[in-house]
Amino acid sequence: MGNFIKNSKSLFKIIGGNILLGIAYSKWMKPRGIINGGVTSLAMIVNKVTDVNILYLTSGITILLLFASFFFLGRQNLIRSIVSSVCYNIFFSFFYTLPIRIEINLPVDFILATIFIAVGYYCCLSENSSTVGMDVIALVIHKKNPKIAIAKAIRLLNYTVLAFGLLTYGLISVVIGIIFSYFQSLLLHYLLKQKENKDLNKKERGDSNVR
């Protein structure tokens, strides 16, 4: 019963995180043309060049990353990442096609998207899942070399994607993307560090009780 409750909480947290991601990418990032180096941003870049539907591109890249999750991160991560992937595609598609605009202005949308995406990533990563985005590759890098923080790895991967975006979106969009990626990964790192410290304190209290 305890495991069921724990797994249910994890599931709801992952779903909640993907709702935030779906809103942020479909209602702020895409309309504003903000590219931050994630899968959706990569799809936006390819869409700009090929005119292939962004929904098809996002789904195709996601499938490739699920294979990477299976081979490098294990069964539990894969299962939770599949749930995360399905949720993200459902929520992104739903909010993307929903005829409601929620943009305010660029600075406000920038801040809201930063918070939504950082918290969305955190909800997934903190539950041994992924958003099936660049965080899959970042998790693999962190697994191979724990000294490299997940958020830092995500930031560097985002910068790599942004370099390709320079050819299609121009300097201003890329500069905005770099700034966005920096602050988003900074907030994500803070959230993950807080959880790590909380788990460490809990473990230390448990060890002291045993003694």
PDB file of N, CA and C in Angstrom, residues 33-124:
ATOM      1  N   GLY A  33       8.569  32.680 -30.318  1.00  0.00           N
ATOM      2  CA  GLY A  33       9.739  32.253 -31.073  1.00  0.00           C
ATOM      3  C   GLY A  33      10.983  32.129 -30.218  1.00  0.00           C
ATOM      4  N   ILE A  34      10.786  31.870 -28.921  1.00  0.00           N
ATOM      5  CA  ILE A  34      11.926  31.700 -28.007  1.00  0.00           C
ATOM      6  C   ILE A  34      12.445  30.272 -28.128  1.00  0.00           C
ATOM      7  N   ILE A  35      13.684  30.131 -28.473  1.00  0.00           N
ATOM      8  CA  ILE A  35      14.295  28.805 -28.552  1.00  0.00           C
ATOM      9  C   ILE A  35      15.278  28.667 -27.396  1.00  0.00           C
ATOM     10  N   ASN A  36      15.117  27.612 -26.614  1.00  0.00           N
ATOM     11  CA  ASN A  36      16.003  27.448 -25.454  1.00  0.00           C
ATOM     12  C   ASN A  36      16.886  26.216 -25.557  1.00  0.00           C
ATOM     13  N   GLY A  37      16.825  25.523 -26.697  1.00  0.00           N
ATOM     14  CA  GLY A  37      17.723  24.395 -26.901  1.00  0.00           C
ATOM     15  C   GLY A  37      17.124  23.049 -26.568  1.00  0.00           C
ATOM     16  N   GLY A  38      15.876  23.002 -26.100  1.00  0.00           N
ATOM     17  CA  GLY A  38      15.227  21.730 -25.797  1.00  0.00           C
ATOM     18  C   GLY A  38      14.721  21.046 -27.050  1.00  0.00           C
ATOM     19  N   VAL A  39      14.016  19.927 -26.870  1.00  0.00           N
ATOM     20  CA  VAL A  39      13.493  19.162 -28.001  1.00  0.00           C
ATOM     21  C   VAL A  39      12.528  20.003 -28.826  1.00  0.00           C
ATOM     22  N   THR A  40      11.617  20.707 -28.154  1.00  0.00           N
ATOM     23  CA  THR A  40      10.659  21.529 -28.889  1.00  0.00           C
ATOM     24  C   THR A  40      11.377  22.627 -29.657  1.00  0.00           C
ATOM     25  N   SER A  41      12.411  23.185 -29.050  1.00  0.00           N
ATOM     26  CA  SER A  41      13.200  24.219 -29.741  1.00  0.00           C
ATOM     27  C   SER A  41      13.918  23.632 -30.950  1.00  0.00           C
ATOM     28  N   LEU A  42      14.463  22.418 -30.780  1.00  0.00           N
ATOM     29  CA  LEU A  42      15.117  21.739 -31.911  1.00  0.00           C
ATOM     30  C   LEU A  42      14.100  21.490 -33.018  1.00  0.00           C
ATOM     31  N   ALA A  43      12.900  21.064 -32.629  1.00  0.00           N
ATOM     32  CA  ALA A  43      11.833  20.844 -33.602  1.00  0.00           C
ATOM     33  C   ALA A  43      11.451  22.149 -34.299  1.00  0.00           C
ATOM     34  N   MET A  44      11.441  23.249 -33.532  1.00  0.00           N
ATOM     35  CA  MET A  44      11.121  24.559 -34.107  1.00  0.00           C
ATOM     36  C   MET A  44      12.156  24.955 -35.157  1.00  0.00           C
ATOM     37  N   ILE A  45      13.432  24.641 -34.896  1.00  0.00           N
ATOM     38  CA  ILE A  45      14.510  24.956 -35.837  1.00  0.00           C
ATOM     39  C   ILE A  45      14.354  24.141 -37.119  1.00  0.00           C
ATOM     40  N   VAL A  46      14.123  22.834 -36.951  1.00  0.00           N
ATOM     41  CA  VAL A  46      13.943  21.953 -38.116  1.00  0.00           C
ATOM     42  C   VAL A  46      12.686  22.346 -38.886  1.00  0.00           C
ATOM     43  N   ASN A  47      11.627  22.712 -38.153  1.00  0.00           N
ATOM     44  CA  ASN A  47      10.376  23.154 -38.778  1.00  0.00           C
ATOM     45  C   ASN A  47      10.603  24.386 -39.644  1.00  0.00           C
ATOM     46  N   LYS A  48      11.446  25.272 -39.178  1.00  0.00           N
ATOM     47  CA  LYS A  48      11.743  26.511 -39.906  1.00  0.00           C
ATOM     48  C   LYS A  48      12.436  26.202 -41.237  1.00  0.00           C
ATOM     49  N   VAL A  49      13.267  25.151 -41.244  1.00  0.00           N
ATOM     50  CA  VAL A  49      14.035  24.789 -42.435  1.00  0.00           C
ATOM     51  C   VAL A  49      13.229  23.919 -43.391  1.00  0.00           C
ATOM     52  N   THR A  50      12.505  22.932 -42.829  1.00  0.00           N
ATOM     53  CA  THR A  50      11.836  21.906 -43.651  1.00  0.00           C
ATOM     54  C   THR A  50      10.341  22.111 -43.820  1.00  0.00           C
ATOM     55  N   ASP A  51       9.724  22.909 -42.946  1.00  0.00           N
ATOM     56  CA  ASP A  51       8.274  23.121 -42.953  1.00  0.00           C
ATOM     57  C   ASP A  51       7.484  21.860 -42.577  1.00  0.00           C
ATOM     58  N   VAL A  52       8.188  20.864 -41.995  1.00  0.00           N
ATOM     59  CA  VAL A  52       7.515  19.670 -41.484  1.00  0.00           C
ATOM     60  C   VAL A  52       6.770  20.073 -40.209  1.00  0.00           C
ATOM     61  N   ASN A  53       5.552  19.534 -40.030  1.00  0.00           N
ATOM     62  CA  ASN A  53       4.727  19.880 -38.876  1.00  0.00           C
ATOM     63  C   ASN A  53       5.503  19.692 -37.580  1.00  0.00           C
ATOM     64  N   ILE A  54       5.462  20.705 -36.716  1.00  0.00           N
ATOM     65  CA  ILE A  54       6.236  20.682 -35.468  1.00  0.00           C
ATOM     66  C   ILE A  54       5.799  19.540 -34.543  1.00  0.00           C
ATOM     67  N   LEU A  55       4.534  19.154 -34.607  1.00  0.00           N
ATOM     68  CA  LEU A  55       4.050  18.051 -33.768  1.00  0.00           C
ATOM     69  C   LEU A  55       4.694  16.728 -34.178  1.00  0.00           C
ATOM     70  N   TYR A  56       4.864  16.513 -35.490  1.00  0.00           N
ATOM     71  CA  TYR A  56       5.515  15.295 -35.976  1.00  0.00           C
ATOM     72  C   TYR A  56       6.989  15.275 -35.588  1.00  0.00           C
ATOM     73  N   LEU A  57       7.630  16.418 -35.719  1.00  0.00           N
ATOM     74  CA  LEU A  57       9.053  16.512 -35.375  1.00  0.00           C
ATOM     75  C   LEU A  57       9.284  16.243 -33.893  1.00  0.00           C
ATOM     76  N   THR A  58       8.458  16.855 -33.045  1.00  0.00           N
ATOM     77  CA  THR A  58       8.583  16.661 -31.600  1.00  0.00           C
ATOM     78  C   THR A  58       8.418  15.198 -31.228  1.00  0.00           C
ATOM     79  N   SER A  59       7.427  14.542 -31.828  1.00  0.00           N
ATOM     80  CA  SER A  59       7.164  13.129 -31.527  1.00  0.00           C
ATOM     81  C   SER A  59       8.319  12.241 -31.992  1.00  0.00           C
ATOM     82  N   GLY A  60       8.869  12.527 -33.178  1.00  0.00           N
ATOM     83  CA  GLY A  60       9.967  11.720 -33.717  1.00  0.00           C
ATOM     84  C   GLY A  60      11.224  11.797 -32.868  1.00  0.00           C
ATOM     85  N   ILE A  61      11.596  13.007 -32.457  1.00  0.00           N
ATOM     86  CA  ILE A  61      12.777  13.190 -31.612  1.00  0.00           C
ATOM     87  C   ILE A  61      12.570  12.527 -30.255  1.00  0.00           C
ATOM     88  N   THR A  62      11.343  12.627 -29.751  1.00  0.00           N
ATOM     89  CA  THR A  62      11.004  12.026 -28.461  1.00  0.00           C
ATOM     90  C   THR A  62      11.208  10.515 -28.477  1.00  0.00           C
ATOM     91  N   ILE A  63      10.795   9.868 -29.564  1.00  0.00           N
ATOM     92  CA  ILE A  63      10.943   8.412 -29.683  1.00  0.00           C
ATOM     93  C   ILE A  63      12.423   8.016 -29.641  1.00  0.00           C
ATOM     94  N   LEU A  64      13.259   8.766 -30.325  1.00  0.00           N
ATOM     95  CA  LEU A  64      14.702   8.484 -30.319  1.00  0.00           C
ATOM     96  C   LEU A  64      15.279   8.595 -28.905  1.00  0.00           C
ATOM     97  N   LEU A  65      14.838   9.597 -28.173  1.00  0.00           N
ATOM     98  CA  LEU A  65      15.339   9.796 -26.809  1.00  0.00           C
ATOM     99  C   LEU A  65      14.830   8.719 -25.853  1.00  0.00           C
ATOM    100  N   LEU A  66      13.654   8.158 -26.126  1.00  0.00           N
ATOM    101  CA  LEU A  66      13.146   7.051 -25.309  1.00  0.00           C
ATOM    102  C   LEU A  66      14.039   5.817 -25.446  1.00  0.00           C
ATOM    103  N   PHE A  67      14.533   5.585 -26.641  1.00  0.00           N
ATOM    104  CA  PHE A  67      15.472   4.487 -26.837  1.00  0.00           C
ATOM    105  C   PHE A  67      16.741   4.711 -26.015  1.00  0.00           C
ATOM    106  N   ALA A  68      17.222   5.942 -25.993  1.00  0.00           N
ATOM    107  CA  ALA A  68      18.407   6.268 -25.196  1.00  0.00           C
ATOM    108  C   ALA A  68      18.129   6.055 -23.715  1.00  0.00           C
ATOM    109  N   SER A  69      16.928   6.424 -23.278  1.00  0.00           N
ATOM    110  CA  SER A  69      16.536   6.217 -21.881  1.00  0.00           C
ATOM    111  C   SER A  69      16.558   4.737 -21.525  1.00  0.00           C
ATOM    112  N   PHE A  70      16.054   3.907 -22.415  1.00  0.00           N
ATOM    113  CA  PHE A  70      16.004   2.460 -22.172  1.00  0.00           C
ATOM    114  C   PHE A  70      17.408   1.866 -22.050  1.00  0.00           C
ATOM    115  N   PHE A  71      18.287   2.229 -22.963  1.00  0.00           N
ATOM    116  CA  PHE A  71      19.618   1.618 -23.009  1.00  0.00           C
ATOM    117  C   PHE A  71      20.558   2.130 -21.917  1.00  0.00           C
ATOM    118  N   PHE A  72      20.377   3.357 -21.453  1.00  0.00           N
ATOM    119  CA  PHE A  72      21.351   3.940 -20.531  1.00  0.00           C
ATOM    120  C   PHE A  72      20.843   4.230 -19.120  1.00  0.00           C
ATOM    121  N   LEU A  73      19.528   4.395 -18.950  1.00  0.00           N
ATOM    122  CA  LEU A  73      19.017   4.854 -17.654  1.00  0.00           C
ATOM    123  C   LEU A  73      18.179   3.829 -16.910  1.00  0.00           C
ATOM    124  N   GLY A  74      17.858   2.723 -17.538  1.00  0.00           N
ATOM    125  CA  GLY A  74      17.175   1.653 -16.823  1.00  0.00           C
ATOM    126  C   GLY A  74      15.671   1.611 -17.022  1.00  0.00           C
ATOM    127  N   ARG A  75      15.087   0.507 -16.557  1.00  0.00           N
ATOM    128  CA  ARG A  75      13.673   0.211 -16.797  1.00  0.00           C
ATOM    129  C   ARG A  75      12.730   1.212 -16.116  1.00  0.00           C
ATOM    130  N   GLN A  76      13.007   1.511 -14.826  1.00  0.00           N
ATOM    131  CA  GLN A  76      12.099   2.416 -14.114  1.00  0.00           C
ATOM    132  C   GLN A  76      12.083   3.792 -14.745  1.00  0.00           C
ATOM    133  N   ASN A  77      13.262   4.286 -15.089  1.00  0.00           N
ATOM    134  CA  ASN A  77      13.339   5.595 -15.736  1.00  0.00           C
ATOM    135  C   ASN A  77      12.613   5.579 -17.072  1.00  0.00           C
ATOM    136  N   LEU A  78      12.762   4.476 -17.810  1.00  0.00           N
ATOM    137  CA  LEU A  78      12.099   4.368 -19.109  1.00  0.00           C
ATOM    138  C   LEU A  78      10.586   4.427 -18.956  1.00  0.00           C
ATOM    139  N   ILE A  79      10.040   3.621 -18.029  1.00  0.00           N
ATOM    140  CA  ILE A  79       8.591   3.573 -17.838  1.00  0.00           C
ATOM    141  C   ILE A  79       8.052   4.946 -17.451  1.00  0.00           C
ATOM    142  N   ARG A  80       8.717   5.582 -16.498  1.00  0.00           N
ATOM    143  CA  ARG A  80       8.263   6.906 -16.060  1.00  0.00           C
ATOM    144  C   ARG A  80       8.460   7.949 -17.159  1.00  0.00           C
ATOM    145  N   SER A  81       9.519   7.785 -17.937  1.00  0.00           N
ATOM    146  CA  SER A  81       9.764   8.715 -19.037  1.00  0.00           C
ATOM    147  C   SER A  81       8.732   8.550 -20.143  1.00  0.00           C
ATOM    148  N   ILE A  82       8.274   7.311 -20.362  1.00  0.00           N
ATOM    149  CA  ILE A  82       7.210   7.080 -21.347  1.00  0.00           C
ATOM    150  C   ILE A  82       5.937   7.795 -20.911  1.00  0.00           C
ATOM    151  N   VAL A  83       5.607   7.655 -19.613  1.00  0.00           N
ATOM    152  CA  VAL A  83       4.446   8.370 -19.071  1.00  0.00           C
ATOM    153  C   VAL A  83       4.618   9.869 -19.284  1.00  0.00           C
ATOM    154  N   SER A  84       5.822  10.360 -18.969  1.00  0.00           N
ATOM    155  CA  SER A  84       6.129  11.781 -19.128  1.00  0.00           C
ATOM    156  C   SER A  84       6.008  12.208 -20.585  1.00  0.00           C
ATOM    157  N   SER A  85       6.527  11.378 -21.482  1.00  0.00           N
ATOM    158  CA  SER A  85       6.504  11.687 -22.912  1.00  0.00           C
ATOM    159  C   SER A  85       5.082  11.757 -23.452  1.00  0.00           C
ATOM    160  N   VAL A  86       4.278  10.760 -23.081  1.00  0.00           N
ATOM    161  CA  VAL A  86       2.879  10.728 -23.529  1.00  0.00           C
ATOM    162  C   VAL A  86       2.133  11.962 -23.008  1.00  0.00           C
ATOM    163  N   CYS A  87       2.345  12.245 -21.723  1.00  0.00           N
ATOM    164  CA  CYS A  87       1.693  13.416 -21.111  1.00  0.00           C
ATOM    165  C   CYS A  87       2.104  14.707 -21.809  1.00  0.00           C
ATOM    166  N   TYR A  88       3.416  14.864 -22.060  1.00  0.00           N
ATOM    167  CA  TYR A  88       3.885  16.099 -22.681  1.00  0.00           C
ATOM    168  C   TYR A  88       3.274  16.291 -24.066  1.00  0.00           C
ATOM    169  N   ASN A  89       3.287  15.216 -24.874  1.00  0.00           N
ATOM    170  CA  ASN A  89       2.747  15.327 -26.230  1.00  0.00           C
ATOM    171  C   ASN A  89       1.251  15.625 -26.216  1.00  0.00           C
ATOM    172  N   ILE A  90       0.534  15.021 -25.257  1.00  0.00           N
ATOM    173  CA  ILE A  90      -0.907  15.296 -25.129  1.00  0.00           C
ATOM    174  C   ILE A  90      -1.139  16.747 -24.736  1.00  0.00           C
ATOM    175  N   PHE A  91      -0.419  17.193 -23.700  1.00  0.00           N
ATOM    176  CA  PHE A  91      -0.639  18.550 -23.198  1.00  0.00           C
ATOM    177  C   PHE A  91      -0.134  19.612 -24.175  1.00  0.00           C
ATOM    178  N   PHE A  92       1.022  19.356 -24.814  1.00  0.00           N
ATOM    179  CA  PHE A  92       1.526  20.321 -25.794  1.00  0.00           C
ATOM    180  C   PHE A  92       0.542  20.445 -26.964  1.00  0.00           C
ATOM    181  N   SER A  93       0.080  19.296 -27.475  1.00  0.00           N
ATOM    182  CA  SER A  93      -0.867  19.307 -28.595  1.00  0.00           C
ATOM    183  C   SER A  93      -2.170  19.996 -28.203  1.00  0.00           C
ATOM    184  N   PHE A  94      -2.634  19.704 -26.979  1.00  0.00           N
ATOM    185  CA  PHE A  94      -3.889  20.290 -26.511  1.00  0.00           C
ATOM    186  C   PHE A  94      -3.789  21.809 -26.395  1.00  0.00           C
ATOM    187  N   PHE A  95      -2.745  22.276 -25.709  1.00  0.00           N
ATOM    188  CA  PHE A  95      -2.606  23.714 -25.501  1.00  0.00           C
ATOM    189  C   PHE A  95      -2.213  24.440 -26.787  1.00  0.00           C
ATOM    190  N   TYR A  96      -1.454  23.750 -27.650  1.00  0.00           N
ATOM    191  CA  TYR A  96      -1.016  24.341 -28.929  1.00  0.00           C
ATOM    192  C   TYR A  96      -2.214  24.611 -29.837  1.00  0.00           C
ATOM    193  N   THR A  97      -3.189  23.684 -29.832  1.00  0.00           N
ATOM    194  CA  THR A  97      -4.363  23.834 -30.704  1.00  0.00           C
ATOM    195  C   THR A  97      -5.502  24.588 -30.022  1.00  0.00           C
ATOM    196  N   LEU A  98      -5.360  24.857 -28.728  1.00  0.00           N
ATOM    197  CA  LEU A  98      -6.396  25.584 -27.998  1.00  0.00           C
ATOM    198  C   LEU A  98      -6.389  27.050 -28.440  1.00  0.00           C
ATOM    199  N   PRO A  99      -7.520  27.560 -28.946  1.00  0.00           N
ATOM    200  CA  PRO A  99      -7.555  28.933 -29.496  1.00  0.00           C
ATOM    201  C   PRO A  99      -7.619  30.018 -28.417  1.00  0.00           C
ATOM    202  N   ILE A 100      -6.685  29.957 -27.501  1.00  0.00           N
ATOM    203  CA  ILE A 100      -6.621  30.954 -26.430  1.00  0.00           C
ATOM    204  C   ILE A 100      -5.195  31.492 -26.357  1.00  0.00           C
ATOM    205  N   ARG A 101      -5.051  32.795 -26.357  1.00  0.00           N
ATOM    206  CA  ARG A 101      -3.725  33.425 -26.246  1.00  0.00           C
ATOM    207  C   ARG A 101      -3.540  33.951 -24.827  1.00  0.00           C
ATOM    208  N   ILE A 102      -2.401  33.636 -24.233  1.00  0.00           N
ATOM    209  CA  ILE A 102      -2.156  34.103 -22.862  1.00  0.00           C
ATOM    210  C   ILE A 102      -0.872  34.937 -22.759  1.00  0.00           C
ATOM    211  N   GLU A 103      -0.348  35.358 -23.927  1.00  0.00           N
ATOM    212  CA  GLU A 103       0.830  36.221 -23.885  1.00  0.00           C
ATOM    213  C   GLU A 103       0.474  37.576 -23.275  1.00  0.00           C
ATOM    214  N   ILE A 104       1.386  38.117 -22.519  1.00  0.00           N
ATOM    215  CA  ILE A 104       1.203  39.443 -21.922  1.00  0.00           C
ATOM    216  C   ILE A 104       2.160  40.419 -22.607  1.00  0.00           C
ATOM    217  N   ASN A 105       3.439  40.262 -22.338  1.00  0.00           N
ATOM    218  CA  ASN A 105       4.491  40.957 -23.083  1.00  0.00           C
ATOM    219  C   ASN A 105       5.748  40.101 -22.944  1.00  0.00           C
ATOM    220  N   LEU A 106       6.770  40.405 -23.739  1.00  0.00           N
ATOM    221  CA  LEU A 106       7.943  39.532 -23.777  1.00  0.00           C
ATOM    222  C   LEU A 106       8.613  39.339 -22.420  1.00  0.00           C
ATOM    223  N   PRO A 107       8.887  40.396 -21.649  1.00  0.00           N
ATOM    224  CA  PRO A 107       9.549  40.190 -20.348  1.00  0.00           C
ATOM    225  C   PRO A 107       8.739  39.309 -19.389  1.00  0.00           C
ATOM    226  N   VAL A 108       7.428  39.555 -19.303  1.00  0.00           N
ATOM    227  CA  VAL A 108       6.580  38.773 -18.398  1.00  0.00           C
ATOM    228  C   VAL A 108       6.486  37.325 -18.882  1.00  0.00           C
ATOM    229  N   ASP A 109       6.274  37.141 -20.192  1.00  0.00           N
ATOM    230  CA  ASP A 109       6.191  35.791 -20.753  1.00  0.00           C
ATOM    231  C   ASP A 109       7.502  35.038 -20.544  1.00  0.00           C
ATOM    232  N   PHE A 110       8.610  35.761 -20.670  1.00  0.00           N
ATOM    233  CA  PHE A 110       9.941  35.189 -20.461  1.00  0.00           C
ATOM    234  C   PHE A 110      10.066  34.644 -19.032  1.00  0.00           C
ATOM    235  N   ILE A 111       9.670  35.443 -18.060  1.00  0.00           N
ATOM    236  CA  ILE A 111       9.766  35.055 -16.649  1.00  0.00           C
ATOM    237  C   ILE A 111       8.845  33.867 -16.352  1.00  0.00           C
ATOM    238  N   LEU A 112       7.608  33.947 -16.829  1.00  0.00           N
ATOM    239  CA  LEU A 112       6.647  32.867 -16.588  1.00  0.00           C
ATOM    240  C   LEU A 112       7.117  31.558 -17.216  1.00  0.00           C
ATOM    241  N   ALA A 113       7.617  31.625 -18.448  1.00  0.00           N
ATOM    242  CA  ALA A 113       8.101  30.423 -19.129  1.00  0.00           C
ATOM    243  C   ALA A 113       9.309  29.841 -18.397  1.00  0.00           C
ATOM    244  N   THR A 114      10.199  30.707 -17.917  1.00  0.00           N
ATOM    245  CA  THR A 114      11.367  30.256 -17.152  1.00  0.00           C
ATOM    246  C   THR A 114      10.933  29.454 -15.928  1.00  0.00           C
ATOM    247  N   ILE A 115       9.973  29.982 -15.182  1.00  0.00           N
ATOM    248  CA  ILE A 115       9.502  29.313 -13.967  1.00  0.00           C
ATOM    249  C   ILE A 115       8.780  28.020 -14.296  1.00  0.00           C
ATOM    250  N   PHE A 116       7.862  28.066 -15.263  1.00  0.00           N
ATOM    251  CA  PHE A 116       7.080  26.883 -15.621  1.00  0.00           C
ATOM    252  C   PHE A 116       7.980  25.746 -16.108  1.00  0.00           C
ATOM    253  N   ILE A 117       8.951  26.073 -16.948  1.00  0.00           N
ATOM    254  CA  ILE A 117       9.807  25.027 -17.520  1.00  0.00           C
ATOM    255  C   ILE A 117      10.774  24.468 -16.479  1.00  0.00           C
ATOM    256  N   ALA A 118      11.350  25.335 -15.650  1.00  0.00           N
ATOM    257  CA  ALA A 118      12.260  24.863 -14.601  1.00  0.00           C
ATOM    258  C   ALA A 118      11.528  23.947 -13.617  1.00  0.00           C
ATOM    259  N   VAL A 119      10.334  24.367 -13.185  1.00  0.00           N
ATOM    260  CA  VAL A 119       9.552  23.556 -12.243  1.00  0.00           C
ATOM    261  C   VAL A 119       9.067  22.274 -12.919  1.00  0.00           C
ATOM    262  N   GLY A 120       8.695  22.370 -14.193  1.00  0.00           N
ATOM    263  CA  GLY A 120       8.266  21.186 -14.932  1.00  0.00           C
ATOM    264  C   GLY A 120       9.367  20.143 -15.033  1.00  0.00           C
ATOM    265  N   TYR A 121      10.572  20.597 -15.368  1.00  0.00           N
ATOM    266  CA  TYR A 121      11.739  19.702 -15.403  1.00  0.00           C
ATOM    267  C   TYR A 121      11.977  19.081 -14.030  1.00  0.00           C
ATOM    268  N   TYR A 122      11.917  19.913 -13.012  1.00  0.00           N
ATOM    269  CA  TYR A 122      12.164  19.436 -11.649  1.00  0.00           C
ATOM    270  C   TYR A 122      11.171  18.343 -11.249  1.00  0.00           C
ATOM    271  N   CYS A 123       9.900  18.539 -11.562  1.00  0.00           N
ATOM    272  CA  CYS A 123       8.872  17.548 -11.203  1.00  0.00           C
ATOM    273  C   CYS A 123       9.183  16.175 -11.797  1.00  0.00           C
ATOM    274  N   CYS A 124       9.754  16.165 -12.978  1.00  0.00           N
ATOM    275  CA  CYS A 124      10.092  14.896 -13.627  1.00  0.00           C
ATOM    276  C   CYS A 124      11.421  14.327 -13.115  1.00  0.00           C
TER     277      CYS A 124
END
